[in-house]
Tab-separated table of C-alpha atoms in Angstrom:
chain	number	residue	atom	x	y	z
A	1	MET	CA	90.242	151.053	97.608
A	2	HIS	CA	86.545	150.208	97.587
A	3	ALA	CA	86.020	153.218	95.094
A	4	HIS	CA	88.519	152.147	92.770
A	5	LEU	CA	87.055	148.315	93.246
A	6	ALA	CA	83.678	149.929	92.243
A	7	LEU	CA	85.112	150.672	88.961
A	8	PHE	CA	87.423	147.357	88.301
A	9	VAL	CA	84.732	144.763	89.279
A	10	ASP	CA	82.322	144.824	86.482
A	11	LEU	CA	79.277	143.064	88.004
A	12	PRO	CA	76.801	145.022	89.498
A	13	ASP	CA	76.421	143.424	92.918
A	14	PRO	CA	79.984	143.063	93.930
A	15	ALA	CA	80.348	146.725	92.439
A	16	ARG	CA	77.622	147.977	94.183
A	17	ALA	CA	78.805	146.534	97.561
A	18	HIS	CA	82.247	148.274	97.459
A	19	ALA	CA	80.565	151.655	96.326
A	20	GLU	CA	78.354	151.476	99.439
A	21	ALA	CA	81.463	150.548	101.516
A	22	ALA	CA	83.469	153.630	99.823
A	23	ILE	CA	80.211	156.032	100.763
A	24	ALA	CA	80.375	154.991	104.571
A	25	LEU	CA	83.744	155.575	104.755
A	26	LEU	CA	84.115	158.876	102.993
A	27	THR	CA	80.844	160.196	104.773
A	28	GLY	CA	81.472	163.030	107.090
A	29	ALA	CA	83.989	165.582	108.110
A	30	GLY	CA	87.301	165.127	106.422
A	31	GLY	CA	86.216	162.889	103.827
A	32	ASP	CA	87.402	163.101	100.047
A	33	ARG	CA	84.191	164.831	98.550
A	34	THR	CA	85.960	164.098	94.928
A	35	LEU	CA	86.329	160.292	95.898
A	36	LEU	CA	82.638	160.312	97.315
A	37	ALA	CA	81.263	161.785	94.441
A	38	ALA	CA	82.826	158.929	92.495
A	39	ALA	CA	81.691	156.250	94.966
A	40	LEU	CA	77.953	157.787	94.623
A	41	LEU	CA	78.227	157.824	90.547
A	42	HIS	CA	79.196	153.771	91.369
A	43	LEU	CA	76.495	153.085	93.253
A	44	PHE	CA	73.759	154.872	91.280
A	45	PHE	CA	75.125	153.337	88.248
A	46	ASN	CA	75.435	149.621	89.384
A	47	GLU	CA	71.943	150.132	90.840
A	48	VAL	CA	70.926	150.646	87.400
A	49	ARG	CA	72.361	147.653	86.001
A	50	ALA	CA	71.388	145.394	88.332
A	51	GLY	CA	67.856	146.257	87.801
A	52	GLU	CA	66.819	148.579	90.563
A	53	PRO	CA	64.865	152.027	89.879
A	54	PRO	CA	67.211	154.921	89.016
A	55	ARG	CA	67.796	156.820	91.947
A	56	VAL	CA	68.556	160.050	90.148
A	57	GLU	CA	69.281	161.659	93.543
A	58	LEU	CA	72.361	160.191	93.656
A	59	LEU	CA	73.684	161.224	90.433
A	60	ASP	CA	72.613	165.116	91.521
A	61	ARG	CA	74.198	164.820	94.497
A	62	ALA	CA	77.827	163.603	92.829
A	63	LEU	CA	77.256	166.270	90.430
A	64	GLU	CA	76.661	169.006	92.675
A	65	MET	CA	79.965	167.704	94.707
A	66	GLU	CA	82.308	167.302	91.941
A	67	GLY	CA	83.479	171.128	91.686
A	68	PRO	CA	84.652	172.553	88.639
A	69	GLU	CA	86.230	169.403	87.437
A	70	PRO	CA	84.417	166.142	86.708
A	71	SER	CA	85.294	163.115	88.725
A	72	TRP	CA	87.934	161.270	86.657
A	73	LEU	CA	87.517	158.147	88.410
A	74	ALA	CA	83.706	157.785	87.420
A	75	GLY	CA	83.298	160.815	85.152
A	76	THR	CA	81.860	159.121	81.975
A	77	ILE	CA	78.960	157.721	84.123
A	78	PRO	CA	76.643	160.761	83.980
A	79	ALA	CA	77.448	160.465	80.065
A	80	ILE	CA	76.974	156.704	80.150
A	81	TRP	CA	73.356	157.489	81.743
A	82	TRP	CA	72.236	160.348	79.468
A	83	LYS	CA	73.167	158.408	76.326
A	84	SER	CA	70.945	155.521	77.818
A	85	ILE	CA	68.116	157.771	78.215
A	86	ASP	CA	68.336	159.267	74.651
A	87	ASP	CA	69.741	162.634	75.982
A	88	PRO	CA	72.948	162.861	73.739
A	89	ALA	CA	73.097	166.928	73.979
A	90	ARG	CA	74.056	166.639	77.867
A	91	ALA	CA	76.140	163.499	77.300
A	92	ARG	CA	77.974	165.287	74.577
A	93	ARG	CA	78.384	168.459	76.442
A	94	ARG	CA	80.132	166.520	79.586
A	95	LEU	CA	82.257	164.234	77.236
A	96	GLY	CA	83.446	167.114	75.235
A	97	ARG	CA	84.350	169.114	78.399
A	98	MET	CA	86.239	166.149	79.932
A	99	LEU	CA	88.313	166.019	76.517
A	100	ASP	CA	89.059	169.466	76.531
A	101	LEU	CA	90.341	168.761	80.272
A	102	ALA	CA	92.652	165.941	79.263
A	103	ALA	CA	93.711	167.706	76.044
A	104	ALA	CA	94.873	170.625	78.457
A	105	ARG	CA	96.728	168.101	80.659
A	106	CYS	CA	98.414	166.072	78.024
A	107	ASP	CA	96.615	163.065	79.580
A	108	GLU	CA	96.213	160.713	76.380
A	109	PRO	CA	94.948	157.559	77.844
A	110	SER	CA	91.531	159.608	79.271
A	111	GLN	CA	91.425	161.394	75.881
A	112	TYR	CA	91.402	157.870	74.046
A	113	ASP	CA	88.291	156.590	76.566
A	114	LEU	CA	86.581	159.639	76.119
A	115	LEU	CA	86.792	159.787	71.913
A	116	LYS	CA	85.150	156.102	72.372
A	117	HIS	CA	82.445	157.708	74.188
A	118	LEU	CA	81.859	160.437	71.934
A	119	GLY	CA	81.839	158.185	69.305
A	120	GLU	CA	79.142	155.885	70.762
A	121	THR	CA	77.294	159.388	71.605
A	122	GLU	CA	76.911	160.439	68.085
A	123	LEU	CA	76.376	157.028	66.620
A	124	LEU	CA	73.133	156.570	68.995
A	125	ALA	CA	72.348	160.412	67.964
A	126	GLY	CA	72.712	159.330	64.131
A	127	ARG	CA	75.509	162.046	62.982
A	128	TRP	CA	77.648	159.529	61.381
A	129	SER	CA	80.254	162.002	60.283
A	130	THR	CA	80.903	163.239	63.631
A	131	ALA	CA	80.943	159.715	65.101
A	132	GLU	CA	83.165	158.941	62.139
A	133	ARG	CA	85.954	161.533	63.200
A	134	HIS	CA	85.767	160.591	66.888
A	135	ILE	CA	86.226	156.898	66.101
A	136	ALA	CA	89.249	157.314	63.769
A	137	ALA	CA	90.999	159.946	66.360
A	138	ALA	CA	90.465	156.930	68.887
A	139	ARG	CA	91.652	154.453	66.878
A	140	GLU	CA	95.010	156.696	66.380
A	141	LEU	CA	95.850	157.123	69.567
A	142	GLY	CA	95.140	153.791	70.825
A	143	GLU	CA	97.406	152.772	68.018
A	144	LEU	CA	100.182	155.472	69.591
A	145	LEU	CA	99.141	153.927	73.064
A	146	GLY	CA	99.450	150.146	72.274
A	147	THR	CA	96.028	149.666	73.880
A	148	GLU	CA	93.893	146.673	72.713
A	149	ALA	CA	91.577	147.957	69.959
A	150	THR	CA	87.817	146.243	70.522
A	151	ALA	CA	85.802	149.200	71.403
A	152	GLU	CA	87.125	150.943	68.110
A	153	ILE	CA	86.559	147.941	66.005
A	154	TRP	CA	83.347	147.484	67.041
A	155	LEU	CA	82.163	150.984	66.771
A	156	ALA	CA	83.498	151.330	63.184
A	157	GLY	CA	81.688	147.879	62.580
A	158	LEU	CA	78.448	149.278	63.925
A	159	LEU	CA	79.099	152.533	61.982
A	160	ASP	CA	79.386	150.937	58.648
A	161	ALA	CA	76.263	148.347	59.598
A	162	LEU	CA	74.199	151.736	59.905
A	163	ARG	CA	75.134	153.254	56.733
A	164	GLY	CA	74.385	150.701	54.041
A	165	GLU	CA	85.727	136.421	66.860
A	166	ARG	CA	87.192	138.049	69.380
A	167	LEU	CA	85.285	136.898	72.677
A	168	ASP	CA	88.043	137.068	75.283
A	169	ASP	CA	85.263	138.125	78.290
A	170	ASP	CA	81.908	138.830	78.789
A	171	TRP	CA	82.019	142.728	77.454
A	172	CYS	CA	83.455	141.950	74.312
A	173	ARG	CA	81.272	139.007	73.815
A	174	ARG	CA	78.224	141.125	74.430
A	175	ILE	CA	79.125	144.171	71.938
A	176	HIS	CA	80.424	141.251	69.301
A	177	LEU	CA	77.404	138.994	69.583
A	178	GLN	CA	75.159	142.396	69.310
A	179	LEU	CA	76.901	143.727	65.893
A	180	GLY	CA	77.022	140.299	64.464
A	181	ALA	CA	73.142	139.683	64.796
A	182	PHE	CA	72.606	143.459	63.825
A	183	VAL	CA	74.639	142.982	60.526
A	184	ALA	CA	72.833	139.701	60.000
A	185	LEU	CA	69.573	141.607	60.446
A	186	CYS	CA	70.547	144.577	57.719
A	187	ALA	CA	71.592	141.670	55.691
A	188	GLY	CA	68.346	139.945	55.512
A	189	ARG	CA	69.376	136.808	57.639
A	190	MET	CA	66.908	136.690	60.001
A	191	ALA	CA	67.489	133.069	61.346
A	192	ASP	CA	71.310	133.810	62.174
A	193	ALA	CA	70.111	137.475	63.778
A	194	ALA	CA	67.509	135.439	65.840
A	195	ALA	CA	70.290	133.263	67.004
A	196	GLY	CA	72.722	135.795	67.783
A	197	TYR	CA	70.360	138.114	69.561
A	198	GLY	CA	69.319	135.050	71.834
A	199	ARG	CA	72.669	134.265	72.401
A	200	LEU	CA	73.436	137.988	73.659
A	201	ALA	CA	70.073	137.755	75.953
A	202	ALA	CA	71.558	134.303	77.324
A	203	THR	CA	75.095	136.281	78.137
A	204	VAL	CA	73.412	139.070	79.494
A	205	ASP	CA	71.173	137.050	82.255
A	206	ARG	CA	74.164	134.866	82.895
A	207	MET	CA	75.980	137.870	84.087
A	208	GLY	CA	73.164	139.216	86.078
A	209	LEU	CA	72.776	142.467	83.905
A	210	ALA	CA	69.032	143.095	84.424
A	211	GLU	CA	69.387	146.314	82.798
A	212	PRO	CA	72.501	146.535	79.878
A	213	LEU	CA	71.934	150.345	79.382
A	214	ALA	CA	73.765	150.548	76.247
A	215	GLN	CA	72.318	147.617	74.688
A	216	ARG	CA	68.854	148.272	73.237
A	217	PHE	CA	68.532	144.957	71.060
A	218	GLU	CA	65.123	143.796	71.649
A	219	PRO	CA	63.087	145.551	69.013
A	220	ASP	CA	65.671	144.034	66.597
A	221	TRP	CA	65.416	140.336	68.253
A	222	ILE	CA	61.659	140.190	67.886
A	223	GLU	CA	62.133	141.458	64.070
A	224	ALA	CA	64.406	138.701	63.284
A	225	CYS	CA	62.477	135.924	65.073
A	226	VAL	CA	59.386	136.915	63.417
A	227	GLY	CA	61.284	137.171	60.067
A	228	ALA	CA	62.658	133.918	60.919
A	229	GLY	CA	58.927	132.727	61.976
A	230	ASP	CA	59.683	131.968	65.354
A	231	LEU	CA	56.848	133.677	67.075
A	232	VAL	CA	57.361	132.052	70.619
A	233	THR	CA	60.770	133.765	71.097
A	234	ALA	CA	59.373	136.842	69.489
A	235	ARG	CA	56.921	136.855	72.524
A	236	VAL	CA	59.761	136.268	75.016
A	237	ALA	CA	61.820	139.266	73.530
A	238	LEU	CA	58.680	141.324	73.499
A	239	ALA	CA	58.117	140.438	77.234
A	240	ARG	CA	61.801	141.326	77.915
A	241	LEU	CA	61.310	144.658	76.144
A	242	ALA	CA	58.344	145.171	78.342
A	243	GLU	CA	59.772	144.630	81.282
A	244	ARG	CA	62.704	147.143	80.429
A	245	HIS	CA	60.298	149.468	79.750
A	246	ARG	CA	58.423	149.148	82.945
A	247	ARG	CA	61.369	149.416	84.856
A	248	LEU	CA	63.088	152.500	83.036
A	249	PRO	CA	60.668	154.213	80.195
A	250	ARG	CA	62.489	155.740	77.749
A	251	PRO	CA	61.918	157.114	74.229
A	252	TRP	CA	63.078	154.282	72.358
A	253	THR	CA	61.270	151.703	74.829
A	254	ARG	CA	58.136	153.149	74.206
A	255	LEU	CA	58.691	153.205	70.533
A	256	GLY	CA	59.879	149.654	70.367
A	257	LEU	CA	56.644	148.191	72.359
A	258	ALA	CA	54.597	150.813	69.865
A	259	ALA	CA	55.949	148.682	66.898
A	260	ALA	CA	53.910	145.433	68.190
A	261	PRO	CA	50.488	145.950	67.005
A	262	THR	CA	48.857	144.025	69.514
A	263	ARG	CA	50.454	146.035	72.421
A	264	ARG	CA	49.902	149.441	70.840
A	265	PRO	CA	48.762	151.908	73.595
A	266	PRO	CA	46.226	154.670	71.959
A	267	TRP	CA	49.104	157.145	72.021
A	268	THR	CA	51.054	155.393	69.493
A	269	ASN	CA	48.280	156.275	66.854
A	270	SER	CA	49.772	159.392	65.877
A	271	LEU	CA	53.579	158.249	66.164
A	272	PRO	CA	55.613	158.920	62.682
A	273	ARG	CA	57.086	155.968	61.025
A	274	GLY	CA	59.418	157.648	59.284
A	275	PRO	CA	61.295	157.542	56.083
A	276	PRO	CA	61.947	154.126	54.362
A	277	CYS	CA	64.893	152.217	55.335
A	278	ARG	CA	67.903	150.648	53.907
A	279	ARG	CA	67.210	147.168	55.234
A	280	ARG	CA	64.753	146.544	52.582
A	281	CYS	CA	61.820	146.573	55.138
A	282	CYS	CA	59.284	149.149	56.326
A	283	ARG	CA	61.519	150.006	59.155
A	284	TRP	CA	62.617	153.357	60.626
A	285	THR	CA	66.360	152.871	62.116
A	286	GLY	CA	66.346	156.389	63.875
A	287	ARG	CA	65.605	154.576	67.192
A	288	GLY	CA	65.755	151.165	66.347
A	289	VAL	CA	62.040	150.987	66.032
A	290	CYS	CA	60.934	148.013	63.835
A	291	TRP	CA	57.983	148.291	61.349
A	292	SER	CA	58.936	144.922	59.524
A	293	ARG	CA	56.419	143.709	57.358
A	294	ALA	CA	57.085	140.408	58.671
A	295	TRP	CA	55.993	141.666	62.153
A	296	CYS	CA	53.002	143.693	60.851
A	297	THR	CA	51.665	140.606	58.845
A	298	ALA	CA	52.592	137.613	61.418
A	299	GLY	CA	49.295	137.910	62.979
A	300	PRO	CA	47.896	138.191	66.494
A	301	ALA	CA	50.753	137.922	69.084
A	302	ALA	CA	49.671	137.399	72.569
A	303	SER	CA	51.410	139.106	75.339
A	304	ALA	CA	53.696	136.992	77.307
A	305	ALA	CA	52.086	135.166	80.054
A	306	PRO	CA	53.446	136.442	83.417
A	307	SER	CA	54.981	133.382	84.219
A	308	ASP	CA	57.728	133.752	81.394
A	309	LEU	CA	61.372	133.478	83.337
A	310	THR	CA	64.637	135.109	81.872
A	311	ALA	CA	67.101	131.994	81.338
A	312	THR	CA	68.815	133.398	84.595
A	313	GLU	CA	65.501	133.030	87.018
A	314	GLU	CA	64.530	129.865	85.486
A	315	ARG	CA	68.033	128.420	86.394
A	316	VAL	CA	67.901	129.891	89.847
A	317	ALA	CA	64.341	128.446	90.113
A	318	ARG	CA	65.241	124.994	89.093
A	319	LEU	CA	68.048	124.810	91.277
A	320	ALA	CA	65.931	126.061	94.449
A	321	ALA	CA	63.279	123.665	93.457
A	322	GLN	CA	65.836	120.705	94.174
A	323	GLY	CA	66.390	122.281	97.579
A	324	ARG	CA	69.560	124.035	97.011
A	325	THR	CA	70.366	127.103	99.277
A	326	SER	CA	70.473	130.387	98.155
A	327	ARG	CA	74.496	130.072	99.191
A	328	ALA	CA	74.946	126.423	97.092
A	329	ILE	CA	73.054	128.141	94.300
A	330	ALA	CA	75.174	131.402	94.347
A	331	ASP	CA	78.331	129.562	94.003
A	332	GLU	CA	77.545	126.925	91.430
A	333	LEU	CA	75.887	130.312	89.231
A	334	PHE	CA	79.053	132.581	89.985
A	335	VAL	CA	76.960	135.239	91.668
A	336	SER	CA	76.009	136.822	95.027
A	337	PRO	CA	73.372	135.120	97.482
A	338	LYS	CA	71.578	138.422	97.064
A	339	THR	CA	71.248	137.963	93.275
A	340	VAL	CA	69.836	134.662	93.923
A	341	GLU	CA	67.215	136.038	96.287
A	342	THR	CA	66.672	138.858	93.723
A	343	ASN	CA	65.921	136.383	91.171
A	344	LEU	CA	63.755	133.908	93.250
A	345	SER	CA	61.671	136.755	94.023
A	346	ARG	CA	60.929	137.496	90.544
A	347	VAL	CA	60.327	133.812	90.022
A	348	TYR	CA	57.943	133.749	92.840
A	349	ARG	CA	55.721	136.920	91.385
A	350	LYS	CA	55.648	135.658	87.797
A	351	LEU	CA	54.657	132.006	88.874
A	352	GLY	CA	51.991	133.608	91.350
A	353	ILE	CA	53.564	131.481	94.397
A	354	SER	CA	55.008	132.822	97.477
A	355	ARG	CA	57.458	130.172	98.738
A	356	ARG	CA	60.168	127.854	97.414
A	357	ALA	CA	57.894	124.519	98.359
A	358	GLU	CA	55.689	125.618	95.668
A	359	LEU	CA	58.411	125.916	93.043
A	360	GLY	CA	58.413	122.546	91.855
A	361	ALA	CA	54.900	122.124	90.973
A	362	ALA	CA	54.692	125.820	89.479
A	363	LEU	CA	57.696	124.980	87.056
A	364	ALA	CA	56.041	121.859	85.934
A	365	ARG	CA	52.708	123.596	85.074
A	366	VAL	CA	54.618	126.400	83.181
A	367	GLY	CA	57.005	123.790	81.350
A	368	GLY	CA	53.785	121.880	80.126
A	369	ALA	CA	51.784	124.850	79.142
A	370	ASP	CA	55.018	126.120	77.004
A	371	GLU	CA	55.605	122.710	75.266
A	372	GLN	CA	51.667	122.651	74.298
A	373	ALA	CA	51.933	126.255	73.191
A	374	ARG	CA	55.023	125.606	71.155
A	375	GLY	CA	54.592	122.296	69.381
A	376	PRO	CA	57.266	119.950	68.145
A	377	ALA	CA	57.895	122.424	65.165
A	378	ALA	CA	58.142	125.272	66.912
A	379	THR	CA	60.375	123.931	69.506
A	380	ALA	CA	62.892	122.480	67.333
A	381	SER	CA	62.872	125.664	65.169
A	382	ALA	CA	63.773	127.857	68.242
A	383	PRO	CA	67.143	129.762	67.831
A	384	ALA	CA	70.211	128.201	69.677
A	385	GLY	CA	70.647	130.258	73.087
A	386	ALA	CA	67.127	131.799	72.961
A	387	VAL	CA	65.837	132.846	76.474
A	388	LYS	CA	63.298	130.384	77.207
A	389	GLY	CA	59.953	131.109	78.969
């Protein structure tokens, strides 16, 4: 039951707790190795989603334990991980193998799920025609099965956007917000795109997703904010991208940071800018790297101050400064007390303090500095829902 709850509870901290409980019960003589492998994969996956350093040894241990066939309870997790670190070849091999096994068993629900993952894999790899075939096959199979078609609609829309509102839950909300912002960016509607990415960031923060693996939106958010003339929020987005790179360096995070002239390290001088883009700007979309004229001509953009807080961190900090206990804050924000403590640790580090008693004064200092930096006009023009520092 714990192993299955680790799959169906789509929040990092509770899912991780269920995975740990399953591992404790399954470890030792007589344990179900297949189920243990699945629990290890869910523990690895949710630790990363919670912002912890990736313990790849958990992934390797689970893969060794699987035996001749992937674990069906968590079999897509390795592929999701490989997609997120820009290794589509390994993801493709894993998913293709699972799809063959599902077809041999006439397991249509599993085929449907795997085809969606393969479609996303090929989208990230830039193989549009192959992605289109997988998405179409998933859509056709989904219609036969009578499934809800959110993922196929999103993938098909993303494919269309790369080539040229239903928000029932946080997962649907995240993917549609990203798609809507991306389409607005492609159309040159920078203010709309910036606002959409701001709402996406706020949703991600509210969920406690420190690392939304498949959502690589910060470089696009930076471009949209600069194009809309909102350099304050652009710097917030840049700080988020730098934090994701510090936590888990990947090719797309390195190239995204290289797009900011004031943050470009020496090794990036030789990076190619790629071919001209369809978006009517000097942009290479192969890995989401922004070389926007707006960004390049925006002038010096100072690195975000160490005190910049995410929306979740600021909410937690202000409640703690009011004297609320971790349990009371957790109940109000619908998170676990551990998540509250993790956010407070980050707040202390960013504000340069060491205890709750210092929070009120530190937040007042930061708030005053932010308002002076923004000025009335800049504050008024910040996109709705944008994460504030």
